[in-house]
Amino acid sequence: MGPGIVVVMSWLGTGDFISASVAGANYGYALLWTLLIAVLSRFFIVSAIAKYQLCNAVGDETILDGFRRVWRGFPIYLGVTTCMLGFVYCTFLFVAAGTALSELAGMFVSLGPWGTFLGAIITLALAIWIVTRRNQHLRWLEILAQITMAVLVLSFVAALVGTGVDFEALLGGLAFELPRGEKGLITAVSTAVALIGAVGGSAANLLYPYLIHDKGWKGPQHRKLQTFDLLFGTLVMFGLVLAVWVVAAETLHANGEEISSEFGLARMMEQAIGPAGPPIMWLAIFFTVFNNIVTQPRVFVRMLMESIYMSYPEREKRVRKAAPQVAGSTKETFARDPLFWSILIPIMILPVLFSLPGMPGMVVVTLLGISSSVLTVPPIMIGLIVMTTRRDLMLPVYVNRWWENAILGAIGLVGLWATYELVAGLG
């Protein structure tokens, strides 16, 4: 076990915190159904992705190999679009991390309007140090994920004890209600889309197969362990996001307050557990965001490099020849390629500029960034259904059954709906 915890802590970034907090504070339990759909969607999507990587019949090592069999242009499309999303993700991740560090430092000394930027710079330095650890990268991620999970569990268990739970209202939130009529950037529709995009389906789902590849899980003999690993991680994610939601609903919403800025999150935790609430919230946000920063951009640029090698195999041969220390799978060549670092480092550095004074706040940037991620869902879903249904690509026992295709198709329709709502909302 291990990849499930790492990827869940990466999924459980500021997007999930913000989306669940906004939904709970602004709408109580009315949008809770979106969380259920999102978590179930993510489990089935990522399980299907992992199944192809482990149980294909054609020797494909990574999921990108499978997408190439659907359409030769798929790998480069996914590589480019995920790198673009990686940049978008980093813009609000650094804002969140910088805000968290600034607020924590503010307990001792005021950093003024430049506090978020200074916090983002510190975060960037730590993140670059970790992503450049070639051989120990996965181990550092596992340690970081374990620390993050411990902080989150302790924080929100304490908060739930302080707030209690209205179980009748919680169950009523599964009635597929979608309040309308609001104006502005944060509405019921944009919040619902952000929840589905942040938790249910996005390019971040492609992180997991690469983590299990790095773990050494290859072949159908690892499918059972992988499924348990993913199920455990998904249940942890559901419990933590639900806890954030409940705390927001039982504190801010119960008092008629809403979240329109990052300080609403601190106020939420202060009402839940007292003066210790705000620093605990900022600490939890920092760890989850930092896990995202050191995981997502690296894997996304790795996908781009893999797609480049598929189109230009001679480049990969040159890199392996110039770096004889590269051993094992050709999928590990990327870390020795200067092009990988020349793309990754700018993707990580430039978003720090969004933490400068005068830029949009953490909540608005997070919601808009996460909402845009649902635009990648439909093509990924189409490719995934084709790959896992073709009998010439899958081992016979692992070919999708009709009900698996029905579930994946339904999730794809939800993604299309979310995309439509996003575009219509922006109009």
GROMACS .gro file of C-alpha atoms in nm, residues 195-421:
model
  227
  195LEU     CA    1  -1.710   1.988  -0.666
  196ILE     CA    2  -1.758   1.744  -0.953
  197GLY     CA    3  -1.448   1.873  -1.128
  198ALA     CA    4  -1.230   1.879  -0.818
  199VAL     CA    5  -1.325   1.540  -0.675
  200GLY     CA    6  -1.490   1.341  -0.951
  201GLY     CA    7  -1.310   1.378  -1.278
  202SER     CA    8  -1.006   1.566  -1.399
  203ALA     CA    9  -0.659   1.516  -1.537
  204ALA     CA   10  -0.549   1.454  -1.177
  205ASN     CA   11  -0.700   1.105  -1.211
  206LEU     CA   12  -0.405   1.019  -1.436
  207LEU     CA   13  -0.164   1.061  -1.143
  208TYR     CA   14  -0.252   0.725  -0.988
  209PRO     CA   15  -0.132   0.490  -1.266
  210TYR     CA   16   0.205   0.661  -1.267
  211LEU     CA   17   0.235   0.628  -0.890
  212ILE     CA   18   0.158   0.255  -0.900
  213HIS     CA   19   0.413   0.223  -1.183
  214ASP     CA   20   0.676   0.390  -0.964
  215LYS     CA   21   0.576   0.160  -0.678
  216GLY     CA   22   0.660  -0.141  -0.897
  217TRP     CA   23   0.305  -0.274  -0.935
  218LYS     CA   24   0.299  -0.424  -1.283
  219GLY     CA   25   0.078  -0.701  -1.417
  220PRO     CA   26  -0.259  -0.850  -1.315
  221GLN     CA   27  -0.109  -1.009  -1.003
  222HIS     CA   28  -0.119  -0.663  -0.844
  223ARG     CA   29  -0.480  -0.584  -0.939
  224LYS     CA   30  -0.634  -0.703  -0.611
  225LEU     CA   31  -0.385  -0.508  -0.397
  226GLN     CA   32  -0.426  -0.202  -0.618
  227THR     CA   33  -0.806  -0.214  -0.588
  228PHE     CA   34  -0.787  -0.233  -0.209
  229ASP     CA   35  -0.530   0.047  -0.205
  230LEU     CA   36  -0.755   0.271  -0.417
  231LEU     CA   37  -1.070   0.185  -0.220
  232PHE     CA   38  -0.903   0.269   0.110
  233GLY     CA   39  -0.772   0.598  -0.025
  234THR     CA   40  -1.112   0.690  -0.173
  235LEU     CA   41  -1.289   0.624   0.157
  236VAL     CA   42  -1.033   0.842   0.338
  237MET     CA   43  -1.093   1.121   0.087
  238PHE     CA   44  -1.472   1.093   0.118
  239GLY     CA   45  -1.456   1.106   0.497
  240LEU     CA   46  -1.228   1.408   0.506
  241VAL     CA   47  -1.420   1.610   0.246
  242LEU     CA   48  -1.748   1.523   0.419
  243ALA     CA   49  -1.600   1.639   0.749
  244VAL     CA   50  -1.507   1.977   0.599
  245TRP     CA   51  -1.856   2.007   0.456
  246VAL     CA   52  -2.029   1.923   0.784
  247VAL     CA   53  -1.817   2.169   0.983
  248ALA     CA   54  -1.902   2.447   0.736
  249ALA     CA   55  -2.273   2.361   0.737
  250GLU     CA   56  -2.297   2.337   1.115
  251THR     CA   57  -2.106   2.659   1.185
  252LEU     CA   58  -2.124   2.926   0.914
  253HIS     CA   59  -2.443   2.816   0.740
  254ALA     CA   60  -2.622   2.763   1.069
  255ASN     CA   61  -2.540   3.125   1.159
  256GLY     CA   62  -2.637   3.266   0.820
  257GLU     CA   63  -2.277   3.335   0.717
  258GLU     CA   64  -2.112   3.256   0.384
  259ILE     CA   65  -1.757   3.201   0.259
  260SER     CA   66  -1.635   3.458   0.009
  261SER     CA   67  -1.267   3.464   0.102
  262GLU     CA   68  -1.002   3.249   0.264
  263PHE     CA   69  -1.071   3.412   0.599
  264GLY     CA   70  -1.412   3.246   0.603
  265LEU     CA   71  -1.230   2.913   0.638
  266ALA     CA   72  -1.046   3.035   0.946
  267ARG     CA   73  -1.370   3.173   1.091
  268MET     CA   74  -1.535   2.836   1.032
  269MET     CA   75  -1.271   2.648   1.233
  270GLU     CA   76  -1.269   2.913   1.505
  271GLN     CA   77  -1.642   2.863   1.558
  272ALA     CA   78  -1.590   2.485   1.560
  273ILE     CA   79  -1.304   2.444   1.806
  274GLY     CA   80  -1.212   2.789   1.937
  275PRO     CA   81  -0.893   2.999   1.905
  276ALA     CA   82  -0.686   2.697   1.797
  277GLY     CA   83  -0.910   2.650   1.492
  278PRO     CA   84  -0.758   2.903   1.248
  279PRO     CA   85  -0.393   2.792   1.283
  280ILE     CA   86  -0.500   2.427   1.255
  281MET     CA   87  -0.693   2.509   0.937
  282TRP     CA   88  -0.400   2.693   0.782
  283LEU     CA   89  -0.165   2.409   0.874
  284ALA     CA   90  -0.398   2.153   0.717
  285ILE     CA   91  -0.432   2.362   0.401
  286PHE     CA   92  -0.057   2.405   0.368
  287PHE     CA   93   0.021   2.033   0.392
  288THR     CA   94  -0.249   1.930   0.144
  289VAL     CA   95  -0.153   2.204  -0.100
  290PHE     CA   96   0.218   2.129  -0.074
  291ASN     CA   97   0.150   1.763  -0.151
  292ASN     CA   98  -0.028   1.878  -0.468
  293ILE     CA   99   0.256   2.104  -0.575
  294VAL     CA  100   0.521   1.832  -0.554
  295THR     CA  101   0.304   1.565  -0.718
  296GLN     CA  102   0.087   1.707  -0.996
  297PRO     CA  103   0.322   1.919  -1.212
  298ARG     CA  104   0.592   1.651  -1.210
  299VAL     CA  105   0.358   1.375  -1.331
  300PHE     CA  106   0.191   1.599  -1.589
  301VAL     CA  107   0.523   1.703  -1.744
  302ARG     CA  108   0.633   1.340  -1.727
  303MET     CA  109   0.328   1.253  -1.940
  304LEU     CA  110   0.425   1.519  -2.190
  305MET     CA  111   0.778   1.377  -2.212
  306GLU     CA  112   0.642   1.027  -2.265
  307SER     CA  113   0.421   1.155  -2.548
  308ILE     CA  114   0.721   1.331  -2.704
  309TYR     CA  115   0.921   1.008  -2.692
  310MET     CA  116   0.635   0.828  -2.867
  311SER     CA  117   0.648   1.079  -3.153
  312TYR     CA  118   1.028   1.118  -3.153
  313PRO     CA  119   1.182   0.793  -3.024
  314GLU     CA  120   1.527   0.905  -3.138
  315ARG     CA  121   1.527   1.166  -2.861
  316GLU     CA  122   1.473   0.903  -2.596
  317LYS     CA  123   1.758   0.696  -2.740
  318ARG     CA  124   1.991   0.996  -2.726
  319VAL     CA  125   1.902   1.066  -2.362
  320ARG     CA  126   1.955   0.704  -2.259
  321LYS     CA  127   2.287   0.696  -2.442
  322ALA     CA  128   2.401   1.017  -2.272
  323ALA     CA  129   2.286   0.891  -1.929
  324PRO     CA  130   2.398   0.526  -1.898
  325GLN     CA  131   2.294   0.528  -1.533
  326VAL     CA  132   1.929   0.506  -1.648
  327ALA     CA  133   1.826   0.148  -1.583
  328GLY     CA  134   1.510  -0.056  -1.609
  329SER     CA  135   1.202   0.073  -1.790
  330THR     CA  136   1.233   0.328  -2.069
  331LYS     CA  137   0.950   0.511  -1.888
  332GLU     CA  138   1.212   0.637  -1.640
  333THR     CA  139   1.422   0.818  -1.901
  334PHE     CA  140   1.237   1.149  -1.857
  335ALA     CA  141   1.419   1.239  -1.533
  336ARG     CA  142   1.751   1.253  -1.721
  337ASP     CA  143   1.619   1.467  -2.004
  338PRO     CA  144   1.704   1.841  -1.982
  339LEU     CA  145   1.380   1.919  -2.166
  340PHE     CA  146   1.180   1.773  -1.877
  341TRP     CA  147   1.336   2.014  -1.629
  342SER     CA  148   1.318   2.311  -1.869
  343ILE     CA  149   0.938   2.260  -1.883
  344LEU     CA  150   0.874   2.159  -1.521
  345ILE     CA  151   1.064   2.440  -1.349
  346PRO     CA  152   0.886   2.728  -1.532
  347ILE     CA  153   0.548   2.559  -1.475
  348MET     CA  154   0.627   2.564  -1.104
  349ILE     CA  155   0.789   2.908  -1.085
  350LEU     CA  156   0.567   3.136  -1.298
  351PRO     CA  157   0.241   3.066  -1.107
  352VAL     CA  158   0.400   3.221  -0.797
  353LEU     CA  159   0.332   3.559  -0.960
  354PHE     CA  160  -0.039   3.505  -0.892
  355SER     CA  161   0.036   3.538  -0.521
  356LEU     CA  162   0.150   3.901  -0.562
  357PRO     CA  163  -0.061   4.173  -0.399
  358GLY     CA  164  -0.364   4.274  -0.607
  359MET     CA  165  -0.421   3.929  -0.759
  360PRO     CA  166  -0.757   3.748  -0.706
  361GLY     CA  167  -0.817   3.585  -0.366
  362MET     CA  168  -0.758   3.219  -0.288
  363VAL     CA  169  -1.124   3.112  -0.294
  364VAL     CA  170  -1.210   3.272  -0.630
  365VAL     CA  171  -0.889   3.153  -0.802
  366THR     CA  172  -0.938   2.802  -0.664
  367LEU     CA  173  -1.300   2.768  -0.775
  368LEU     CA  174  -1.238   2.902  -1.124
  369GLY     CA  175  -0.925   2.690  -1.170
  370ILE     CA  176  -1.087   2.368  -1.052
  371SER     CA  177  -1.398   2.434  -1.263
  372SER     CA  178  -1.186   2.462  -1.578
  373SER     CA  179  -1.043   2.114  -1.516
  374VAL     CA  180  -1.372   1.943  -1.607
  375LEU     CA  181  -1.308   2.038  -1.971
  376THR     CA  182  -1.061   1.744  -1.993
  377VAL     CA  183  -1.309   1.482  -1.870
  378PRO     CA  184  -1.502   1.388  -2.190
  379PRO     CA  185  -1.199   1.297  -2.411
  380ILE     CA  186  -1.037   1.101  -2.129
  381MET     CA  187  -1.362   0.911  -2.069
  382ILE     CA  188  -1.410   0.826  -2.437
  383GLY     CA  189  -1.057   0.691  -2.467
  384LEU     CA  190  -1.086   0.495  -2.144
  385ILE     CA  191  -1.411   0.323  -2.244
  386VAL     CA  192  -1.266   0.224  -2.582
  387MET     CA  193  -0.945   0.088  -2.428
  388THR     CA  194  -1.106  -0.122  -2.156
  389THR     CA  195  -1.377  -0.260  -2.387
  390ARG     CA  196  -1.157  -0.380  -2.674
  391ARG     CA  197  -1.095  -0.753  -2.647
  392ASP     CA  198  -0.776  -0.723  -2.850
  393LEU     CA  199  -0.624  -0.495  -2.584
  394MET     CA  200  -0.744  -0.645  -2.254
  395LEU     CA  201  -0.685  -0.984  -2.094
  396PRO     CA  202  -1.015  -1.174  -2.141
  397VAL     CA  203  -1.119  -1.181  -1.775
  398TYR     CA  204  -1.066  -0.805  -1.739
  399VAL     CA  205  -1.262  -0.679  -2.041
  400ASN     CA  206  -1.533  -0.434  -1.931
  401ARG     CA  207  -1.875  -0.584  -1.867
  402TRP     CA  208  -2.188  -0.402  -1.983
  403TRP     CA  209  -2.256  -0.252  -1.640
  404GLU     CA  210  -1.902  -0.118  -1.615
  405ASN     CA  211  -1.944   0.057  -1.950
  406ALA     CA  212  -2.282   0.189  -1.834
  407ILE     CA  213  -2.123   0.340  -1.520
  408LEU     CA  214  -1.836   0.495  -1.714
  409GLY     CA  215  -2.080   0.627  -1.976
  410ALA     CA  216  -2.297   0.783  -1.705
  411ILE     CA  217  -1.991   0.948  -1.552
  412GLY     CA  218  -1.899   1.083  -1.894
  413LEU     CA  219  -2.247   1.236  -1.927
  414VAL     CA  220  -2.205   1.400  -1.587
  415GLY     CA  221  -1.877   1.544  -1.708
  416LEU     CA  222  -2.046   1.679  -2.020
  417TRP     CA  223  -2.321   1.832  -1.807
  418ALA     CA  224  -2.063   1.992  -1.581
  419THR     CA  225  -1.881   2.130  -1.884
  420TYR     CA  226  -2.204   2.273  -2.025
  421GLU     CA  227  -2.294   2.435  -1.691
   0.00000   0.00000   0.00000
